[in-house]
PDB file of C-alpha atoms in Angstrom:
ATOM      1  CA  UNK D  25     108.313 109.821 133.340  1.00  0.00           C
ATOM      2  CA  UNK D  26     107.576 113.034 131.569  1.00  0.00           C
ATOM      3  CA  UNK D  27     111.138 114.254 131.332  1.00  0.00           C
ATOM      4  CA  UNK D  28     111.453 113.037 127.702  1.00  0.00           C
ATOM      5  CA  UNK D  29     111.286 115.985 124.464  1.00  0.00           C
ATOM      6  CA  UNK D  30     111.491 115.015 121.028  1.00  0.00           C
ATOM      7  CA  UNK D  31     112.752 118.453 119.759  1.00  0.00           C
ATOM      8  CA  UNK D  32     116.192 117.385 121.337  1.00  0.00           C
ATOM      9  CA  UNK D  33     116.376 114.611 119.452  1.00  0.00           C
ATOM     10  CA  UNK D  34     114.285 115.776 115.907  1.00  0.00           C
ATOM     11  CA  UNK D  35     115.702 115.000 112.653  1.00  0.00           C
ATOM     12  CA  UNK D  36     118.554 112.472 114.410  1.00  0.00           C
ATOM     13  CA  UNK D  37     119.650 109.154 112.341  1.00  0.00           C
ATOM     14  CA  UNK D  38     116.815 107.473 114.176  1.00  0.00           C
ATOM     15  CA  UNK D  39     113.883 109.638 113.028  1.00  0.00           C
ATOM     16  CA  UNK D  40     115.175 109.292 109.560  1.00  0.00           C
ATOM     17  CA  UNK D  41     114.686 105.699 109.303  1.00  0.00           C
ATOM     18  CA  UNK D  42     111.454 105.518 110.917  1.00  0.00           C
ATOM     19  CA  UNK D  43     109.898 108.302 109.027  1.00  0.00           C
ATOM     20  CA  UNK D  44     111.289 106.760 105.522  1.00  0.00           C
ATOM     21  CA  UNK D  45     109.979 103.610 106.604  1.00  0.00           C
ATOM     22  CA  UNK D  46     106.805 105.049 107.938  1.00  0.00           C
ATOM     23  CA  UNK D  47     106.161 106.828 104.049  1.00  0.00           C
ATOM     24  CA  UNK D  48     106.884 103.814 102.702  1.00  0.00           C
ATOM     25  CA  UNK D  49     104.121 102.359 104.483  1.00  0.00           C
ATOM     26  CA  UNK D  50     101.433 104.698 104.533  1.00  0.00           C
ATOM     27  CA  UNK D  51     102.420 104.839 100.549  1.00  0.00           C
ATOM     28  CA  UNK D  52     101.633 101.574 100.259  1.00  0.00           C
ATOM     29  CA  UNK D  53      97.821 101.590 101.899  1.00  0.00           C
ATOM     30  CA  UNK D  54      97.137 104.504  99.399  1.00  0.00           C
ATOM     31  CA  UNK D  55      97.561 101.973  96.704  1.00  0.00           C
ATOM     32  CA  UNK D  56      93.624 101.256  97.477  1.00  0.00           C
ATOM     33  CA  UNK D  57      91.367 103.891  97.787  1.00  0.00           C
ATOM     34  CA  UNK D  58      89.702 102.416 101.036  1.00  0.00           C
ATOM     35  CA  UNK D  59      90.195 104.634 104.126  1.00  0.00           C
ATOM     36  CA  UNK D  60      93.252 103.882 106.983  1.00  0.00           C
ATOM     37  CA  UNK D  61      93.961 105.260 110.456  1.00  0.00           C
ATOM     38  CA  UNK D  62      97.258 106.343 111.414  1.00  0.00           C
ATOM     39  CA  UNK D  63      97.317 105.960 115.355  1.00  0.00           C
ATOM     40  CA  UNK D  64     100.670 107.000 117.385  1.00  0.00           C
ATOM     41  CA  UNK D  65     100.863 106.011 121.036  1.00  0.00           C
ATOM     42  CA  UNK D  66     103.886 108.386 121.533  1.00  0.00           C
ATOM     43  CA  UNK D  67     103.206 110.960 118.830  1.00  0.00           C
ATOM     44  CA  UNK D  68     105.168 114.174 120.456  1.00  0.00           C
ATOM     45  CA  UNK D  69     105.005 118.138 119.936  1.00  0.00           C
ATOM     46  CA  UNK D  70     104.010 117.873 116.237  1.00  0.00           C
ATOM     47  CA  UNK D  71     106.479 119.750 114.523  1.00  0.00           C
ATOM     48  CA  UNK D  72     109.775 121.035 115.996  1.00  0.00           C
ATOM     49  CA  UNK D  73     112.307 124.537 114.968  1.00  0.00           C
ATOM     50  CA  UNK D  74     115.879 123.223 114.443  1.00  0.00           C
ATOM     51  CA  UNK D  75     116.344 126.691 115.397  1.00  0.00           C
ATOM     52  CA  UNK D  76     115.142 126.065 119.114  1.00  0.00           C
ATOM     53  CA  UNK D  77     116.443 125.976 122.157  1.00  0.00           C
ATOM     54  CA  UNK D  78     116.465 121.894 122.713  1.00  0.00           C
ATOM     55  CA  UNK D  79     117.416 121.041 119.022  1.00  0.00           C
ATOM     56  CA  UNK D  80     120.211 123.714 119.185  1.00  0.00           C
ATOM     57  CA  UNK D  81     121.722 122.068 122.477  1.00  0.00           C
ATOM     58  CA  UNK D  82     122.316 118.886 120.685  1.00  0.00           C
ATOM     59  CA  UNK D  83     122.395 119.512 117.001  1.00  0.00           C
ATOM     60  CA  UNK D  84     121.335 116.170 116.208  1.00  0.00           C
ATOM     61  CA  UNK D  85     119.596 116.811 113.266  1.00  0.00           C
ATOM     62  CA  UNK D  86     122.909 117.522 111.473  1.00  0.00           C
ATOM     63  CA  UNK D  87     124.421 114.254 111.298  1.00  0.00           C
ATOM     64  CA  UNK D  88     120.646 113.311 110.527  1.00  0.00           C
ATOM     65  CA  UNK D  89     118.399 114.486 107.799  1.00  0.00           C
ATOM     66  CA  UNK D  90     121.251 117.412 107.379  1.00  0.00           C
ATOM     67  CA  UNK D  91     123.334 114.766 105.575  1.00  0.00           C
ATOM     68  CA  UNK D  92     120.639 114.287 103.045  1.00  0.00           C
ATOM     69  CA  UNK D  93     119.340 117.874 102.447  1.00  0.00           C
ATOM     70  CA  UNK D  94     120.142 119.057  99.392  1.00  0.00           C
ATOM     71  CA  UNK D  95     121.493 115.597  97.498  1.00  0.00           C
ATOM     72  CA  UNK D  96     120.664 115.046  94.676  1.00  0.00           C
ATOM     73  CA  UNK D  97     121.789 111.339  94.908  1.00  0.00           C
ATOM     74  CA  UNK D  98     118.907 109.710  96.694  1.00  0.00           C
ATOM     75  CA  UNK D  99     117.307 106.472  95.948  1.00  0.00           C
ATOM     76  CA  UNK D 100     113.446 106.332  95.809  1.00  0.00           C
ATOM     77  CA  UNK D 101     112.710 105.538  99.196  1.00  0.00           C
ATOM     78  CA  UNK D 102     114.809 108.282 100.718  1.00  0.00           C
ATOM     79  CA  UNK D 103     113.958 111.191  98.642  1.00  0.00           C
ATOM     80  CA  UNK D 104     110.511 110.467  99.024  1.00  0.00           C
ATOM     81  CA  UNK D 105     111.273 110.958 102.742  1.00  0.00           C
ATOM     82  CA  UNK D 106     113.370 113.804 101.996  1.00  0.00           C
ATOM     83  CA  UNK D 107     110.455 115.740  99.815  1.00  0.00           C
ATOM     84  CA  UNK D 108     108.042 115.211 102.826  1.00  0.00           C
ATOM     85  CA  UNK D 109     110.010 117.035 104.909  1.00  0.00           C
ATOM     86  CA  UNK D 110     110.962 119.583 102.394  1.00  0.00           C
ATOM     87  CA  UNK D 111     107.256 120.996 102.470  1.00  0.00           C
ATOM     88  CA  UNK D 112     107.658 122.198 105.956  1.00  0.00           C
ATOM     89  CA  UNK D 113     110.775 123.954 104.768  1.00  0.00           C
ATOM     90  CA  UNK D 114     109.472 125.650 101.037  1.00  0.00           C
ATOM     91  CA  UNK D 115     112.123 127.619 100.837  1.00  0.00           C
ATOM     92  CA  UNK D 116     114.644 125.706 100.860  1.00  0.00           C
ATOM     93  CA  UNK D 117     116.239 125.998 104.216  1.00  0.00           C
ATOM     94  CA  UNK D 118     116.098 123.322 106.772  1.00  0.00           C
ATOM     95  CA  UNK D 119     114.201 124.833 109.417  1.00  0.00           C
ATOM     96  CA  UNK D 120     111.506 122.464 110.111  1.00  0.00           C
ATOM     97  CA  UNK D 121     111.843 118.581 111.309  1.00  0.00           C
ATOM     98  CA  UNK D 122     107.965 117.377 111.150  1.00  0.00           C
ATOM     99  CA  UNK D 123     107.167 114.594 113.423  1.00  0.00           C
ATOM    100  CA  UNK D 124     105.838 111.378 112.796  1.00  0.00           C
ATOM    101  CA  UNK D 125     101.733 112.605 112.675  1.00  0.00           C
ATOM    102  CA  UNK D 126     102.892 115.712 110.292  1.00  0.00           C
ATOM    103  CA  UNK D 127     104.664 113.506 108.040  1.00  0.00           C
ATOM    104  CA  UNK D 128     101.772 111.159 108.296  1.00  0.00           C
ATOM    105  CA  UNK D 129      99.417 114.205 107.117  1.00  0.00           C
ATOM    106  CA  UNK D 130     101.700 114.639 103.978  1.00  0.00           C
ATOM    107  CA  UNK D 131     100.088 111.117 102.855  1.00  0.00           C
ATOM    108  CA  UNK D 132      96.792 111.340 104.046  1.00  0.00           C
ATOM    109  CA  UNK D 133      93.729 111.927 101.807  1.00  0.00           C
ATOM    110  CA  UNK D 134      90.287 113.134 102.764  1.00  0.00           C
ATOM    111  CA  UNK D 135      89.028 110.062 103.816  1.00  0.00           C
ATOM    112  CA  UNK D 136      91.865 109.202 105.918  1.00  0.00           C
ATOM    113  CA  UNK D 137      92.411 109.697 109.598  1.00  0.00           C
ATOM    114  CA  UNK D 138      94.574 110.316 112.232  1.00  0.00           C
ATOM    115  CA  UNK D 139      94.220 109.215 115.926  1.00  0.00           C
ATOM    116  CA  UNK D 140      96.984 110.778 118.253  1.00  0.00           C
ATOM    117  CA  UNK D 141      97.930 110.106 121.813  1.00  0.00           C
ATOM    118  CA  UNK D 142     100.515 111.943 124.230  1.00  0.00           C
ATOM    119  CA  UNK D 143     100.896 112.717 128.017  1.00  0.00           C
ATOM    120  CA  UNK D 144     103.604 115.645 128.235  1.00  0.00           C
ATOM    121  CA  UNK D 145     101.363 118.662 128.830  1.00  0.00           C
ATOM    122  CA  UNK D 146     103.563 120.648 126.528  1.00  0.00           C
ATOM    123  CA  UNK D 147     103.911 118.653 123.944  1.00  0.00           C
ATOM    124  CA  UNK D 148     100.221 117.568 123.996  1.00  0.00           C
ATOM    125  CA  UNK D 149      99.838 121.366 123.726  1.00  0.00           C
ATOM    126  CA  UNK D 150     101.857 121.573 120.528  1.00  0.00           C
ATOM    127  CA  UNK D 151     100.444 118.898 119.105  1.00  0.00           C
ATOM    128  CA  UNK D 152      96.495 120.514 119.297  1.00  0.00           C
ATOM    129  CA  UNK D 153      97.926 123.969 117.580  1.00  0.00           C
ATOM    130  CA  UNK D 154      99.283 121.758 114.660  1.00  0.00           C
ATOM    131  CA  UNK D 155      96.575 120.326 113.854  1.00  0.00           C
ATOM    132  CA  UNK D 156      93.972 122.353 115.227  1.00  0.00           C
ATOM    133  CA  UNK D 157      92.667 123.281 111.667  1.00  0.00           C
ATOM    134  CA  UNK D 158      92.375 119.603 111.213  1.00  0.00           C
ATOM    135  CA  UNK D 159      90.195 118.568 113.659  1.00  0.00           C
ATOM    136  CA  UNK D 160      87.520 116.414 111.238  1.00  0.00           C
ATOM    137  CA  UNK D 161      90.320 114.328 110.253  1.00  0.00           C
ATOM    138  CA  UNK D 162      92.583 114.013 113.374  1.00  0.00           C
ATOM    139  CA  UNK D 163      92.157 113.627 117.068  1.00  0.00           C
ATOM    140  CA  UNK D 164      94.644 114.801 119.592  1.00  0.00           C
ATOM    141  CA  UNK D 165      94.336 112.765 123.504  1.00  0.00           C
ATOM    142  CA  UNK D 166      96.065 113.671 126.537  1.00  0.00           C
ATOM    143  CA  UNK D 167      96.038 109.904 127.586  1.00  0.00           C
ATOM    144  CA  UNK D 168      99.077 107.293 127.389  1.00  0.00           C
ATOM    145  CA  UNK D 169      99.296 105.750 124.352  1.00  0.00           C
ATOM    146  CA  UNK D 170      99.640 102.313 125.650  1.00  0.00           C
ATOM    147  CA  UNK D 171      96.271 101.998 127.314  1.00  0.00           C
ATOM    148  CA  UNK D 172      94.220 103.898 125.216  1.00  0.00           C
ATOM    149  CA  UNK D 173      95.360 102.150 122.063  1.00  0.00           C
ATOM    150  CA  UNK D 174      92.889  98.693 122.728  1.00  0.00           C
ATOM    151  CA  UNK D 175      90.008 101.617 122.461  1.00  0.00           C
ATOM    152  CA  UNK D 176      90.482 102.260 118.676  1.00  0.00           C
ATOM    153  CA  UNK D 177      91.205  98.810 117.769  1.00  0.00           C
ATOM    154  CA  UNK D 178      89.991  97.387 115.359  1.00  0.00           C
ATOM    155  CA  UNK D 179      89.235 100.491 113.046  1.00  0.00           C
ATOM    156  CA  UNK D 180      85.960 100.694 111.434  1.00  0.00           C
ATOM    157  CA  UNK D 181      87.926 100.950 108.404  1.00  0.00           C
ATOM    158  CA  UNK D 182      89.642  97.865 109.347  1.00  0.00           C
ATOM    159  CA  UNK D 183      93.005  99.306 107.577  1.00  0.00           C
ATOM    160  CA  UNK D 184      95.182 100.821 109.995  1.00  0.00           C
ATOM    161  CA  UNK D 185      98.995 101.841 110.263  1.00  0.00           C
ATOM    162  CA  UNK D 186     100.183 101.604 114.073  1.00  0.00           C
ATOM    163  CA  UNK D 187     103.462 103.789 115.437  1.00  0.00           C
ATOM    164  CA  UNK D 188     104.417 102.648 118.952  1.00  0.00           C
ATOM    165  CA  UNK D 189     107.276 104.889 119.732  1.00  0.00           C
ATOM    166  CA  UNK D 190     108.066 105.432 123.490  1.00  0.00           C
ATOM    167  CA  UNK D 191     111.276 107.171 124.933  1.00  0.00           C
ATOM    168  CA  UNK D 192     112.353 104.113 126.420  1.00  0.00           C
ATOM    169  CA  UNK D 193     113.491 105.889 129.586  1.00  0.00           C
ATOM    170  CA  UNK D 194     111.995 103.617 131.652  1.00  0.00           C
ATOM    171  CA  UNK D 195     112.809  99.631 131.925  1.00  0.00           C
ATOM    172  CA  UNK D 196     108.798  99.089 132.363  1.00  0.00           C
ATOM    173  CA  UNK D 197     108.681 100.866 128.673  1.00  0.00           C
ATOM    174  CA  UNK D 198     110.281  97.346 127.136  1.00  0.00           C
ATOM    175  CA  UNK D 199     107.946  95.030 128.285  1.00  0.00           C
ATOM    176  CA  UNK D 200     104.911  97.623 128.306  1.00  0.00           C
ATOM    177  CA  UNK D 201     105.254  97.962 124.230  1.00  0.00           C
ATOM    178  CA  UNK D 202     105.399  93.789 124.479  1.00  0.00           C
ATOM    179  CA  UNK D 203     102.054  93.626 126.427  1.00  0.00           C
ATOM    180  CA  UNK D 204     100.291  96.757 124.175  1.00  0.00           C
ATOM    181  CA  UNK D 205     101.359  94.698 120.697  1.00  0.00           C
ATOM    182  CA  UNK D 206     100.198  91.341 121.862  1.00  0.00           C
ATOM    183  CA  UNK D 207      96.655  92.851 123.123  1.00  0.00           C
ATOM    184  CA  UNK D 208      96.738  94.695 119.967  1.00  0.00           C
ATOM    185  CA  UNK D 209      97.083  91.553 117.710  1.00  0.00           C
ATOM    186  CA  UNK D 210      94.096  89.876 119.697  1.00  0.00           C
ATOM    187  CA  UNK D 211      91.963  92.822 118.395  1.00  0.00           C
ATOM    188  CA  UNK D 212      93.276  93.720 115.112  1.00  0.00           C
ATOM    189  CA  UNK D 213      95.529  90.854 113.836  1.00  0.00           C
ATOM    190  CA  UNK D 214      95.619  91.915 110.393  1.00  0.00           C
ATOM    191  CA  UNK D 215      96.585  95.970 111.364  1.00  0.00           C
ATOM    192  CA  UNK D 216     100.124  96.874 110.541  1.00  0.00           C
ATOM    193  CA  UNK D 217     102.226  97.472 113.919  1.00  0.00           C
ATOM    194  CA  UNK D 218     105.733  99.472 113.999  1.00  0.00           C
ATOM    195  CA  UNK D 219     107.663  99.547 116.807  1.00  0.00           C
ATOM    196  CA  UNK D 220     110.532 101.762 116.844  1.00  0.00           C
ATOM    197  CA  UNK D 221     113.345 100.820 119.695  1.00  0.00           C
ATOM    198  CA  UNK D 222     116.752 102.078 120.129  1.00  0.00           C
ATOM    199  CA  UNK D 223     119.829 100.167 119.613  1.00  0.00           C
ATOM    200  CA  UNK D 224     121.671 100.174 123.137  1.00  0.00           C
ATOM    201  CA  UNK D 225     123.701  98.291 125.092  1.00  0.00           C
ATOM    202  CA  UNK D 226     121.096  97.351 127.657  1.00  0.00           C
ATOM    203  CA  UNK D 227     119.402  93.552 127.486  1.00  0.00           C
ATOM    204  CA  UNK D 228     116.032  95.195 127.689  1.00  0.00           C
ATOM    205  CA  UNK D 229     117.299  96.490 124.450  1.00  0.00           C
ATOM    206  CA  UNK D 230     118.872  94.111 122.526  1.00  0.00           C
ATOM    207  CA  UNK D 231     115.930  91.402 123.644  1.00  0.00           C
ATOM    208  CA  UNK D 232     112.994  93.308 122.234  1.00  0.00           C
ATOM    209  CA  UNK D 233     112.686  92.046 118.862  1.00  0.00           C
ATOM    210  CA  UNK D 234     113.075  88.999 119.988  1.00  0.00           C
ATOM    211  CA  UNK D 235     110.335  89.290 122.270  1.00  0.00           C
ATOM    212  CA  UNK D 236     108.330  90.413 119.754  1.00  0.00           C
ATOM    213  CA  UNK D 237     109.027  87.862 117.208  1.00  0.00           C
ATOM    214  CA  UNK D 238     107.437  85.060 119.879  1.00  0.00           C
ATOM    215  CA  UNK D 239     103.959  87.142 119.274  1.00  0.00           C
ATOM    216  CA  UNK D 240     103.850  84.543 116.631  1.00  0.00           C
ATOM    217  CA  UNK D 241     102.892  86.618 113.649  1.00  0.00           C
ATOM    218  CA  UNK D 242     103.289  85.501 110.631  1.00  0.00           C
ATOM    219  CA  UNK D 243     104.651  88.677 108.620  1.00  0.00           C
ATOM    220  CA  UNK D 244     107.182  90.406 109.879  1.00  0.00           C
ATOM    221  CA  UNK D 245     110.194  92.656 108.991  1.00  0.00           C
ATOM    222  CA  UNK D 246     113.318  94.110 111.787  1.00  0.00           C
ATOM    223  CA  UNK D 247     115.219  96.565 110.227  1.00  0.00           C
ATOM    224  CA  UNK D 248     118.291  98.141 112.199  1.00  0.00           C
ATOM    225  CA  UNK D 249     120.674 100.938 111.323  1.00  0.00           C
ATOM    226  CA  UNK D 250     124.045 101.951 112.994  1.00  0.00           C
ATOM    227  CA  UNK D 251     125.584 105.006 112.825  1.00  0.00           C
ATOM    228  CA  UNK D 252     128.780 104.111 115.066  1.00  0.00           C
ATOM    229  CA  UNK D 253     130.228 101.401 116.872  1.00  0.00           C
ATOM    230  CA  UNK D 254     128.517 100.653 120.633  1.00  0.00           C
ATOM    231  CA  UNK D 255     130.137 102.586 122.915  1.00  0.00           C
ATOM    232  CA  UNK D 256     132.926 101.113 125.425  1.00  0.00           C
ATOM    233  CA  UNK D 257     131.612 102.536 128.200  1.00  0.00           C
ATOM    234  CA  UNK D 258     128.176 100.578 127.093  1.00  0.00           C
ATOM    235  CA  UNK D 259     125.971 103.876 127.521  1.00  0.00           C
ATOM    236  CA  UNK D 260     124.096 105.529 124.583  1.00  0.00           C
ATOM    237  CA  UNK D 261     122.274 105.024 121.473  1.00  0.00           C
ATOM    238  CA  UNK D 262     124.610 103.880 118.505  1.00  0.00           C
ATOM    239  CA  UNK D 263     121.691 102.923 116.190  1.00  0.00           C
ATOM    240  CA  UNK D 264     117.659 101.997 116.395  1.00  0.00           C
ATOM    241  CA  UNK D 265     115.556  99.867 114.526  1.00  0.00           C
ATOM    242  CA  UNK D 266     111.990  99.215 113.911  1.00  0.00           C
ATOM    243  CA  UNK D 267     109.565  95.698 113.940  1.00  0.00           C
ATOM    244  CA  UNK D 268     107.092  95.798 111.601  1.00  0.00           C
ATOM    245  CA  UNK D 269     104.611  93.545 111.935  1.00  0.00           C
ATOM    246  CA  UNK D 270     101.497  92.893 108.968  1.00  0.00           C
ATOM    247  CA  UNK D 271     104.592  94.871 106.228  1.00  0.00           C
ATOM    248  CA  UNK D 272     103.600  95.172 102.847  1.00  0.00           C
ATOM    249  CA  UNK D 273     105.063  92.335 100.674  1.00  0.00           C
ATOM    250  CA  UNK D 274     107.121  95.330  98.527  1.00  0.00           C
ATOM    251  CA  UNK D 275     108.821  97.277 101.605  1.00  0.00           C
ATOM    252  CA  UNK D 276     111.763  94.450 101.715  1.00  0.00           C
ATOM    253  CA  UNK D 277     112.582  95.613  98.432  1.00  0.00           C
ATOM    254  CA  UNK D 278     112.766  98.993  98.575  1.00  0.00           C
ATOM    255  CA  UNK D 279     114.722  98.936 102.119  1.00  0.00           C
ATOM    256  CA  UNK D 280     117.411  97.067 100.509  1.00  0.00           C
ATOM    257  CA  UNK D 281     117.830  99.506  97.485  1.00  0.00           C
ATOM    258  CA  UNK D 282     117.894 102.306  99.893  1.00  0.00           C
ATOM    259  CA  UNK D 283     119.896 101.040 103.675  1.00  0.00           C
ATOM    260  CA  UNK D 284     123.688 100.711 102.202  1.00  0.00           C
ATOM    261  CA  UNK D 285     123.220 104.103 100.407  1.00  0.00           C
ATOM    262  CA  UNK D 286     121.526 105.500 104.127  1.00  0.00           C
ATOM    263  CA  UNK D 287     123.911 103.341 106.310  1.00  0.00           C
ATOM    264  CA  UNK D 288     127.422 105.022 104.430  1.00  0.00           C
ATOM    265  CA  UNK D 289     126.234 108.503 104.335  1.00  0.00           C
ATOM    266  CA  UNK D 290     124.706 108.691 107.872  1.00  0.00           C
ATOM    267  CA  UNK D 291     128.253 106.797 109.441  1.00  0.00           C
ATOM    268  CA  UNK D 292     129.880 108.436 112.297  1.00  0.00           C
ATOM    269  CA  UNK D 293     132.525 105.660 112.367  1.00  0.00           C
ATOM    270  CA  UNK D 294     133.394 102.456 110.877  1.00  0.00           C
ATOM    271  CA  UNK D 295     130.668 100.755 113.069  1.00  0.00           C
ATOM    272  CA  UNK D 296     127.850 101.896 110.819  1.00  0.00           C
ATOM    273  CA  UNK D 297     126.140  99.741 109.387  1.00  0.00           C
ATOM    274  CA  UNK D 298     122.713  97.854 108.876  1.00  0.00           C
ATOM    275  CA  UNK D 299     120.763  94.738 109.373  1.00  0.00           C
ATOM    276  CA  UNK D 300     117.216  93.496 107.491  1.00  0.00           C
ATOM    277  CA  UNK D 301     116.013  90.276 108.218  1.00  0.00           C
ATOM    278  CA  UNK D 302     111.970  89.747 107.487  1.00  0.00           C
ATOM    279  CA  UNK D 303     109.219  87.035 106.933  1.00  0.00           C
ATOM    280  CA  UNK D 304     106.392  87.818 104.550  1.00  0.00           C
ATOM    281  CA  UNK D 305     103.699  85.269 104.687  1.00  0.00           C
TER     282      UNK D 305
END
């Protein structure tokens, strides 16, 4: 259960889209000077070396945000990703992949807050010396993210962006992230809910937006990008995607000016390719 390390996987084609997307939202809420929480169920080591040990040993982040580093090609969306994570690197090397909280901190203003949740006892560790000089405006737990998420909700700001990102390594992880967002909507239905999941051969896999969809909310936006074509032998990750649920009425927009430009230059083979279907009520 606590086998699973982000910094083997940092800076793949997966965190790319969700930390574009992510921007894009947290962009968005800073449209209105009201306060939001950013809350993370799953929210890892904080920031990870591409020089490290675990990165090394799979490399990922080179047919990730490698591909974009440097261009000077990008549409909006994606170099606004890009320039996030260009201020853990200033000069100009890619060294750094921030996670999904230190991205979140690039957006966040002084009356905005983050609320951050994970069980490995290493990464938890990580995560404290990150953002240890930030500790009026974020909160670091030890606790599972699932369970302790019903305790923030709703925020007193009542504005609230909400990653649920688990490894997935475990079949109960599927219909646990099905149970947290339908408690969550009963507390907060107007809160805006991500959920990344990876694109895998598996039913648990390929049902879950589904399953979310018969939540019943009324806004809603599934966005899925492949890198390469599902694998014959029907085992690993070819692609991920993320549910939004509560999306802001412009992110439709600016995911189609910016997923056939991702989608060619992130392509391992001729099975890349993306999907964006959505609902805004």
């Amino acid at each position: 259960m606590l086998s699973y390390r982000h910094a083997f996987h940092a800076g793949n084609h997966a965190d790319v889209l969700k930390h574009l997307v992510l921007l894009e939202l947290l962009d968005y809420y800073n449209r209105k000077d009201k306060p939001w929480y950013y809350v993370d169920t799953h929210a890892g080591g904080g920031c990870y070396a591409l020089d490290s040990e675990q990165a090394d040993k799979t490399a990922e982040a080179a047919d990730g945000v490698g591909r974009l580093w440097g261009r000077e090609d990008l549409p909006p969306a994606v170099a606004g990703y890009v320039d996030a994570v260009a201020q853990f690197n200033p000069h100009g090397r890619l060294l750094f992949y921030p996670g999904s909280p230190a991205l979140a901190m690039t957006r966040a203003r002084a009356q905005d807050r983050l609320r951050l949740f994970e069980l490995h006892p290493a990464d938890f560790e990580s995560l404290q010396r990150t953002f240890a000089s930030e500790q009026e405006r974020v909160q670091v737990r030890r606790a599972d993210g699932f369970g302790a998420l019903k305790s923030l909700l709703p925020p007193p700001s009542r504005r609230a962006v909400v990653l649920i990102d688990p490894p997935y390594e475990l079949k109960e992880d599927y219909r646990r992230v099905v149970d947290t967002v339908r408690d969550a909507l009963r507390r907060f239905p107007t809160g805006t809910f991500v959920v990344w999941y990876p694109m895998l051969a598996r039913a648990e896999a390929r049902s879950l937006p589904e399953r979310l969809a018969e939540l019943g909310a009324e806004s809603w936006l599934d966005v899925r990008l492949a890198v390469r074509k599902p694998p014959r032998d029907g085992f690993g990750m070819f692609g991920s995607g993320l549910y939004v649920i509560n999306p802001p009425w412009v992110l439709p927009q600016r995911l189609e000016a910016a997923l056939p430009w991702l989608a060619e230059r992130l392509a391992v083979d001729e099975g890349a390719g993306f999907d964006l279907e959505h609902r805004i009520a």
